[in-house]
XYZ file of C-alpha atoms in Angstrom:
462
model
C 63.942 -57.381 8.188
C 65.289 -57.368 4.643
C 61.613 -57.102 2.337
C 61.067 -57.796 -1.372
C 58.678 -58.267 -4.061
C 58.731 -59.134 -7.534
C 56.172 -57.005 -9.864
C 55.115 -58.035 -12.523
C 52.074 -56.677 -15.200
C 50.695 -59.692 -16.642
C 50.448 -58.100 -20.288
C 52.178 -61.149 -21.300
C 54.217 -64.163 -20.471
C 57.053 -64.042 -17.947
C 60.262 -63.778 -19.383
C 63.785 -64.517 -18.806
C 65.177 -61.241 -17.465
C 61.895 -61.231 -15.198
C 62.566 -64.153 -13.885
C 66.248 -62.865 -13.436
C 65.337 -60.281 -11.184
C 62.656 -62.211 -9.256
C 65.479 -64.425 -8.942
C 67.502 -61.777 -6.882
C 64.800 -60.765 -4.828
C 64.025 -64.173 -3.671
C 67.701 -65.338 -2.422
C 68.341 -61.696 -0.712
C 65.043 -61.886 1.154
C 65.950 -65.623 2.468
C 69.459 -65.194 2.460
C 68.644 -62.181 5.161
C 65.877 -64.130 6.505
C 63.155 -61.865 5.256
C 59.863 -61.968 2.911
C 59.447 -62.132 -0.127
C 56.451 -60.650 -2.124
C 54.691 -60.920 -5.227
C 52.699 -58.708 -6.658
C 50.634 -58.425 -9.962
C 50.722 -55.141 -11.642
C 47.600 -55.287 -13.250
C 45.717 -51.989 -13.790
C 45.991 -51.398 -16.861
C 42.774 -53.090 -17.652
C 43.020 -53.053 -21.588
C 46.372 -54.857 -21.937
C 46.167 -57.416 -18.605
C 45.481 -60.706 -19.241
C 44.043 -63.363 -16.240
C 45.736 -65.960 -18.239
C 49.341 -63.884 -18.240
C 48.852 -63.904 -14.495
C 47.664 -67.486 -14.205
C 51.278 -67.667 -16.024
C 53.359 -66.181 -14.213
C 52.213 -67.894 -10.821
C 52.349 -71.393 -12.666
C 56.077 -70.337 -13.272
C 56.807 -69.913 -10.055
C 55.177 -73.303 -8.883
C 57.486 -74.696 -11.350
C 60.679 -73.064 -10.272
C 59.823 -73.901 -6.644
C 60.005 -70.322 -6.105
C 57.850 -69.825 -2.737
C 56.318 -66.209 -2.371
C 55.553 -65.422 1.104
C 51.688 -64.383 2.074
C 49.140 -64.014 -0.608
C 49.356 -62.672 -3.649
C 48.763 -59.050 -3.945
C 46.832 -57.784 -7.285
C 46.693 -53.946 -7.571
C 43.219 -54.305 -9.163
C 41.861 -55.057 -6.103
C 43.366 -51.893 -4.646
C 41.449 -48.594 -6.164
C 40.174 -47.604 -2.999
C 43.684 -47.219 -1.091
C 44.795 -45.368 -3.963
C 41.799 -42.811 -4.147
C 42.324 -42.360 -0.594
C 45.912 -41.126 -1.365
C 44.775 -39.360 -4.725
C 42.317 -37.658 -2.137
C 44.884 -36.900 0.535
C 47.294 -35.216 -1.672
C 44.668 -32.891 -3.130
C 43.655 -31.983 0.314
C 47.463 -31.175 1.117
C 47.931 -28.753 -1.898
C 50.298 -31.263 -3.054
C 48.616 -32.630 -6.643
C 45.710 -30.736 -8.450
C 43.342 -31.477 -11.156
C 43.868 -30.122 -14.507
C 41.571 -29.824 -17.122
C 43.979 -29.528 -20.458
C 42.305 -31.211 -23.428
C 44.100 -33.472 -25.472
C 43.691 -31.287 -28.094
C 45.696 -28.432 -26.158
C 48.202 -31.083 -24.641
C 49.133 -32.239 -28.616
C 49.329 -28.491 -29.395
C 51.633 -27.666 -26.294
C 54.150 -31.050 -27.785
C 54.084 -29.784 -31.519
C 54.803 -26.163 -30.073
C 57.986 -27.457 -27.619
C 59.315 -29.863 -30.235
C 59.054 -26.988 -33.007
C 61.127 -25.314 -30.500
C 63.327 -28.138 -29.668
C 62.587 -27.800 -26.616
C 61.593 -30.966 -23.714
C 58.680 -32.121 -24.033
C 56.459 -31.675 -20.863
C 53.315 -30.461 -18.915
C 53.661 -26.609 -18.746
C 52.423 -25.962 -14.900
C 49.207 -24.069 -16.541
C 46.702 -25.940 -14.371
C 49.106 -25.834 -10.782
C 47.458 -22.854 -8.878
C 44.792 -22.156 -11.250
C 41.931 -21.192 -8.732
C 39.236 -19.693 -11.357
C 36.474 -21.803 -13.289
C 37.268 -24.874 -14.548
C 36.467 -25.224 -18.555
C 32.930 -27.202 -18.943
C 33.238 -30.823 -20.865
C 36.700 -32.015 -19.452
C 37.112 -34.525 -17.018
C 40.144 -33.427 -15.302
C 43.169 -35.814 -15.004
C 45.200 -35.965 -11.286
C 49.019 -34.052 -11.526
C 51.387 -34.290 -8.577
C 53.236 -31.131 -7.427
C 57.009 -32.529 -8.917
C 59.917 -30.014 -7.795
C 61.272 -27.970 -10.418
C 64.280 -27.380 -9.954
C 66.736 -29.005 -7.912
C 68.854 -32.294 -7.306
C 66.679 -35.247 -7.308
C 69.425 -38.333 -5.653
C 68.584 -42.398 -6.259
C 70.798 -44.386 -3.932
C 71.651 -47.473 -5.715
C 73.025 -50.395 -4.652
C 74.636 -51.765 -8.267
C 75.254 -48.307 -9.904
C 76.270 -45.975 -6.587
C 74.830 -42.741 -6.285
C 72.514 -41.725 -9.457
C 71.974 -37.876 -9.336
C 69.003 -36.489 -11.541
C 68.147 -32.557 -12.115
C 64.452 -32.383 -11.805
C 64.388 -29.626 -14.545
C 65.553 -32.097 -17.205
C 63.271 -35.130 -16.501
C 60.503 -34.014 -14.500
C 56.868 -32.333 -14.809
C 53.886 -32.980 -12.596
C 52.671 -35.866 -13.959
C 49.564 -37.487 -14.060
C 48.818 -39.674 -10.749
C 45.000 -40.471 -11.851
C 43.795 -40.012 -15.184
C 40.238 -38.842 -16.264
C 38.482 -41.934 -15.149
C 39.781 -41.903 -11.640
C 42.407 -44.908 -12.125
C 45.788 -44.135 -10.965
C 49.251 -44.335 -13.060
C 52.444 -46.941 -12.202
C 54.418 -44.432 -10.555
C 52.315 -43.586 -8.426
C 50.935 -46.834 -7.489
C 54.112 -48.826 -6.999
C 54.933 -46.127 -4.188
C 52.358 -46.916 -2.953
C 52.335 -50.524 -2.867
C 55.877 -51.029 -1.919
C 55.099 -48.719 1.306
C 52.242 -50.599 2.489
C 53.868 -53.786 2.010
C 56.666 -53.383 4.110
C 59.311 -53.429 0.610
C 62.517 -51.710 2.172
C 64.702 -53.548 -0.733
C 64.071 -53.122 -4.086
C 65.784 -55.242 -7.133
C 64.610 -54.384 -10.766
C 66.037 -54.031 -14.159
C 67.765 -51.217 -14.990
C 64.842 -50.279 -17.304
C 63.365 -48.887 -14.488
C 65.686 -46.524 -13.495
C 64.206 -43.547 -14.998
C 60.634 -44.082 -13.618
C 62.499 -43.867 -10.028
C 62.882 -39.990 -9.374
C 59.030 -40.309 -10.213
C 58.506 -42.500 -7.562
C 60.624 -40.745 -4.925
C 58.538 -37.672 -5.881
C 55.346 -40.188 -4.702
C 57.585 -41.409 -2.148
C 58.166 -37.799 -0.298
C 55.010 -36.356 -1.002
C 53.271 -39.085 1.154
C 55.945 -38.618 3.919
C 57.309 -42.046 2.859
C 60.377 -44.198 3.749
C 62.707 -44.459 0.625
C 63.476 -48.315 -0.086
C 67.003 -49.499 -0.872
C 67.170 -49.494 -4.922
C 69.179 -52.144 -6.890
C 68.913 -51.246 -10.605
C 70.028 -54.466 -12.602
C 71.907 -54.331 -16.119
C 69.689 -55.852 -18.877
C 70.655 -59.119 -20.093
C 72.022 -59.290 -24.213
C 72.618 -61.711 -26.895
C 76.198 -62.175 -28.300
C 75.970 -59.137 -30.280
C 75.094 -57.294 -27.430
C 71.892 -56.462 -28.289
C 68.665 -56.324 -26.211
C 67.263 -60.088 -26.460
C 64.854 -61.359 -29.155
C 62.692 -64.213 -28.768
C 65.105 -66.179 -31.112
C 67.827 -65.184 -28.127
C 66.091 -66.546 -25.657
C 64.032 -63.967 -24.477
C 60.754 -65.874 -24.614
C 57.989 -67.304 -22.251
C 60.036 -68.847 -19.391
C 57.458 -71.994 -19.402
C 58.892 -72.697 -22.929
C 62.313 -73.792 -20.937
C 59.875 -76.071 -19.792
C 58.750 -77.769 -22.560
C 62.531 -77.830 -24.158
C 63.161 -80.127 -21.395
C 65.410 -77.612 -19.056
C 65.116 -78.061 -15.413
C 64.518 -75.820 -12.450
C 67.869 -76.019 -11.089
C 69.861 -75.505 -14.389
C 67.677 -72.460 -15.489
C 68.222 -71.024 -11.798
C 72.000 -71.357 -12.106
C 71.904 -70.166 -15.269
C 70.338 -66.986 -14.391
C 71.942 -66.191 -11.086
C 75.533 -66.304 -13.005
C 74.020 -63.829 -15.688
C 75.768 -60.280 -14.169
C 76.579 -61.784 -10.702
C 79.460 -64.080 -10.040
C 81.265 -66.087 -6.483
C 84.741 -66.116 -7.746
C 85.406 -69.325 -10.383
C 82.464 -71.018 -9.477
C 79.572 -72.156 -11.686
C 77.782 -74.693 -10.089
C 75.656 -73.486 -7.199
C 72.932 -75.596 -5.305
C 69.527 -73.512 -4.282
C 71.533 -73.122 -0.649
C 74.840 -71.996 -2.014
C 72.838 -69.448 -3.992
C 70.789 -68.191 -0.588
C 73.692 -68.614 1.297
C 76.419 -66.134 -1.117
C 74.415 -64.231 -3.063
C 74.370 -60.362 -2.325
C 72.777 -58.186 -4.412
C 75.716 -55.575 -3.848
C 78.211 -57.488 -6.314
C 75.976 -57.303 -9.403
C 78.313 -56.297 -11.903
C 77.490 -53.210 -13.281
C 77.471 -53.350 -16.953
C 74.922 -55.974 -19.117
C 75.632 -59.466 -19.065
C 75.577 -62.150 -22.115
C 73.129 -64.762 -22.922
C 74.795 -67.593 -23.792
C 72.938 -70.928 -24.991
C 75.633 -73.056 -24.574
C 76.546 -72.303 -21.026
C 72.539 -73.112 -20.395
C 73.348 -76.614 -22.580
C 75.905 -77.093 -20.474
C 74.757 -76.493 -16.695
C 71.366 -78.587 -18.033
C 73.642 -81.508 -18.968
C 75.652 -81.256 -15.516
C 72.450 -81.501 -13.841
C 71.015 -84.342 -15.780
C 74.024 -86.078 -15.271
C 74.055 -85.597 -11.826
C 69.917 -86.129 -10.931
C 69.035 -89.838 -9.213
C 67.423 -91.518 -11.552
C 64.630 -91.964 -9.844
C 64.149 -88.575 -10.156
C 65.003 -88.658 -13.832
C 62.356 -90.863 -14.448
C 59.527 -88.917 -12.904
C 60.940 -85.933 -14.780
C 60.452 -87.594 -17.779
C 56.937 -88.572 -17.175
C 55.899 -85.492 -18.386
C 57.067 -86.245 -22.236
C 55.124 -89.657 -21.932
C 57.707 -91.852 -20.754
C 56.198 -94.359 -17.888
C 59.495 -96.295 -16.988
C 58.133 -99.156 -14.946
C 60.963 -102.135 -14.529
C 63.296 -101.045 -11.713
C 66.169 -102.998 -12.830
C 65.750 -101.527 -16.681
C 65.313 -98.069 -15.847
C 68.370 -97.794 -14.314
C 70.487 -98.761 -17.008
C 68.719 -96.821 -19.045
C 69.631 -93.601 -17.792
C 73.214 -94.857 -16.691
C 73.389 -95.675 -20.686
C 71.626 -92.335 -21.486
C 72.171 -89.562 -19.009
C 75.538 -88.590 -19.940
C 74.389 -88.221 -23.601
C 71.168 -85.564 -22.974
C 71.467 -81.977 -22.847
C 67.895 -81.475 -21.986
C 65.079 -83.525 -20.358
C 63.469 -83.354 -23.985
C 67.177 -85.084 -25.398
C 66.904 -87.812 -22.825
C 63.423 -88.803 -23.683
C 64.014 -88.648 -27.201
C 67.285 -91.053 -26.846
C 64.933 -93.184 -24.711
C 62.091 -93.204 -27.307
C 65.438 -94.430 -29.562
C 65.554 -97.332 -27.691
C 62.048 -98.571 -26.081
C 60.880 -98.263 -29.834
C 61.393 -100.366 -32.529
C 62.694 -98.763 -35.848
C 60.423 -98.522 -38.416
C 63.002 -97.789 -40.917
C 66.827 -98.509 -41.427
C 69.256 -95.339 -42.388
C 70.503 -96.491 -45.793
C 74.192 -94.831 -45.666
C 74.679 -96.735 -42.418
C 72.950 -99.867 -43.776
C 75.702 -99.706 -46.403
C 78.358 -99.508 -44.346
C 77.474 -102.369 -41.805
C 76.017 -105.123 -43.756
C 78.448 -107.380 -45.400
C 78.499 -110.292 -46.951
C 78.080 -112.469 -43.674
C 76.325 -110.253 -41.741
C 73.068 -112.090 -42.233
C 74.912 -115.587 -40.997
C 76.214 -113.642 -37.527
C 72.873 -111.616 -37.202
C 71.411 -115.270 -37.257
C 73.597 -116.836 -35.182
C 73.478 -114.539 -32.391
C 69.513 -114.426 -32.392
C 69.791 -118.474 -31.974
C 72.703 -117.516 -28.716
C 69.747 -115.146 -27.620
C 66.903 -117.622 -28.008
C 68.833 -120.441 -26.035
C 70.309 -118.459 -22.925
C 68.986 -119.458 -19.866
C 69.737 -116.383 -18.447
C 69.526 -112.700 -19.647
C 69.056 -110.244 -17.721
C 72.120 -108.107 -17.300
C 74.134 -105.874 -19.989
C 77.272 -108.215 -19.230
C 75.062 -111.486 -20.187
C 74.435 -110.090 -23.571
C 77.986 -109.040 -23.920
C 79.328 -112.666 -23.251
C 76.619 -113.553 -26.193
C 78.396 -111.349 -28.441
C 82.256 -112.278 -27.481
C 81.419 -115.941 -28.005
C 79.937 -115.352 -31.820
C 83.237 -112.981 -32.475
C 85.279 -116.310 -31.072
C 83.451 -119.120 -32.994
C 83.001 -117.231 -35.894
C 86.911 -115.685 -36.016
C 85.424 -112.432 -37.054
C 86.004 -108.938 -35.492
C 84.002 -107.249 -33.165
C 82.539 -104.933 -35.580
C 81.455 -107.147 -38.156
C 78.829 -108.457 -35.067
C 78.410 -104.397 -33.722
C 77.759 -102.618 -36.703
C 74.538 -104.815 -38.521
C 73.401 -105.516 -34.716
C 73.303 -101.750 -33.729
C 71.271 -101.494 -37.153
C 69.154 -104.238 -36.205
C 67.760 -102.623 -33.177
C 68.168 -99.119 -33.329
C 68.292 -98.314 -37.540
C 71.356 -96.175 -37.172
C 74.844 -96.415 -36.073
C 74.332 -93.982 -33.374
C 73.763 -94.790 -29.321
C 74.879 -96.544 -26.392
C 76.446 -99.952 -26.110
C 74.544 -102.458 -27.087
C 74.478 -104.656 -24.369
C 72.762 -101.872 -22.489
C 70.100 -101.527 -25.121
C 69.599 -105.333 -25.163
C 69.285 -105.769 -21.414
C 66.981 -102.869 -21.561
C 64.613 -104.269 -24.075
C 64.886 -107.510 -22.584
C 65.179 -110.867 -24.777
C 62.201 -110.982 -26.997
C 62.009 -107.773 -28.215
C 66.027 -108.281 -29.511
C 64.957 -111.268 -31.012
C 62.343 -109.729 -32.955
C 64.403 -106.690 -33.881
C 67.025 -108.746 -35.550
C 64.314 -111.056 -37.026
C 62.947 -108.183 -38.463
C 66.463 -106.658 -39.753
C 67.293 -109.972 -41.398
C 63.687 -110.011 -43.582
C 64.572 -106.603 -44.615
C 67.901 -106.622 -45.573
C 67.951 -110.569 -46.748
């Protein structure tokens, strides 16, 4: 059974590559039928955050991301990993050693005087006399030091290290007794079950470290897939002005799941032509094997894009309880679906469509005076005022149609074009020249409220 995890430390929010790789994990374990994990990296207790973690799991609720079991938090874990601290001692196969910091710094200056690596000189590795007095020893593992040190990737093939040019015996539990990543991610993924393993590329050169763990415990290696970092146009690591900020922030610009998802699963893995993939498609052809291999591109627009497809394309039922959460409470059946057949074809974002809505359910305050120019003429007060009286009279108005026929019989009786009616009405109830047809936003605001609008236009503009 095909086993993942996503890892996060929660030292701050969850970003977009994170999300990218958690991404992965999740469609290979369901796609194989498997589990997949989270855990939350959080021992290092002076840069963690309980709110970073809150976070990240809010994310996932969000996302509809489902981990499977409880969440597993390695500060809950010190006593597992002091029994493995303990068991390697007792094996020969770590030691304490008792350099200062003092004669660590020295050791650095000395090797990069030299040009020379800098790394942990062995001094402490079969030392069997009297430790110095005053230093609280720090954990090293036994690394190999020489010899061929092989990472079996599944994106980058075969990744061959020499242990002599990257290696030391590092520390696996510093002076206070709490262990170090490496050596605690070994850990972890054992015990969990994680055969498959999906990360960025970052990671790659903490992994010879961990198969050092891995061995020395008499561990299973997992499957590795090392993922290429996503860049901006320039092809640069992301910035926060990129896009590389808190993933919750896609939130609040008015993105939805499903468009962010397909965003990211088409950054640096592809299905032929295809863009559009549903949640299923995505389980269903996604392998992990044809990541491409060098870093992909972040690209805004494609996001714009995919986010408009999907607004387009969401029942607006749906719609509307999406857009509760920017204050809009869309109550008349019969009005909220015009409303978003007049709107969602116009939105980018969730945060678009309720602005275009606000456009409409509120009355304008003000007028734009470059369009005001341009649409009032000399008669435009005399058909402004004789379609309000149309409006008034109708015995029935409910649909976009009724208003239209309103409209076409003041263009008849009046001999005037259909502009000279459009332009000073679209003023009237929206202040601009911008938006949808107007006999959507009049059936969607419903009689009285285009009376008043034009009443109100007229007493300005008079």
């Amino acid at each position: 059974m095909v086993v993942t995890r996503f890892a996060p430390s929660p030292t701050g929010y969850l970003h977009i590559g994170g999300l990218r790789t958690a991404l992965f994990s999740y469609l290979w374990a369901k796609k194989n039928g498997g589990k997949f994990l989270l855990r939350i990296e959080d021992t290092d207790k002076a840069r963690n955050s309980q709110e970073a973690a809150d976070a990240i799991v809010r994310a996932f609720e969000w996302l509809g991301l489902k981990h499977d079991g409880e969440i597993i938090y390695q500060s809950n874990r010190d006593e597992i990993y002091a029994k493995y601290i303990k068991q390697l001692l007792v094996e020969g196969k770590a030691y304490k050693c008792y350099m200062s910091k003092e004669e660590l710094t020295e050791l650095r200056e000395t090797q990069m005087a030299n040009k020379e690596r800098t790394k942990y000189d062995g001094r402490y590795r079969d030392f069997s006399g009297t430790p110095p007095e005053g230093v609280d020893p720090v954990i090293r593992i036994k690394a190999p030091l020489t010899g061929e040190i092989l990472v079996k990737d599944g994106v980058k093939g075969n990744v061959s290290f020499q242990a002599e040019d990257i290696l030391d015996d590092f520390v696996i539990a510093r002076a206070d007794g709490s262990p170090t990543y490496n050596f605690v991610v070994a850990i972890d993924d054992h015990l969990m079950g994680v055969n498959e393993v999906i990360r960025g590329d970052d990671h790659l050169s903490n992994t010879p470290k961990q198969i050092v763990v891995y061995e020395a415990l008499g561990f299973d290696l997992p499957m590795f897939y090392h993922v290429p970092m996503i860049h901006n146009s320039e092809g640069k690591k992301l910035s926060k002005r990129d896009g590389a900020t808190d993933v919750m922030a896609y939130k609040e610009m008015g993105y939805t799941p499903a468009s962010l998802l397909n965003f990211l699963v088409r950054l640096g893995w592809s299905h032929g032509d295809q863009e559009i993939f549903s949640m299923d498609e995505m389980e269903d052809l996604f392998n992990p094997k044809d990541i491409n291999k060098s870093a992909s591109i972040y690209n805004t627009e494609k996001l714009d894009w995919l986010s408009a497809h999907y607004i387009k394309n969401t029942p607006n039922a749906e719609l509307a309880k999406l857009l509760e959460l920017y204050g809009l409470i869309l109550t008349s059946h019969d009005k909220k679906e015009i409303l978003l057949d007049a709107l969602k074809d116009r939105a980018k974002t969730l945060k678009e469509l309720a602005e275009l809505t606000n456009e409409i359910i509120v009355a304008p305050i003000s007028y734009d005076e470059k369009a005001v120019k341009k649409a009032f003429k000399e008669d435009s007060i005399e058909v402004l005022n004789t379609f309000g009286a149309k409006v008034g009279a109708a015995k029935e108005l409910h649909l976009p149609s009724d208003y239209h026929h309103l409209m076409e019989e003041v263009v008849n009786e009046m001999g005037i074009g259909f502009g000279k009616i459009g332009q000073p009405l679209r003023i009237a109830l929206l202040g601009k020249m911008t938006g949808p047809g107007l006999d959507n936003i009049m059936a969607i605001i419903g009689r009285d409220e285009t009376m008043l609008r034009i009443a109100n236009a007229i007493t300005v503009h008079s």
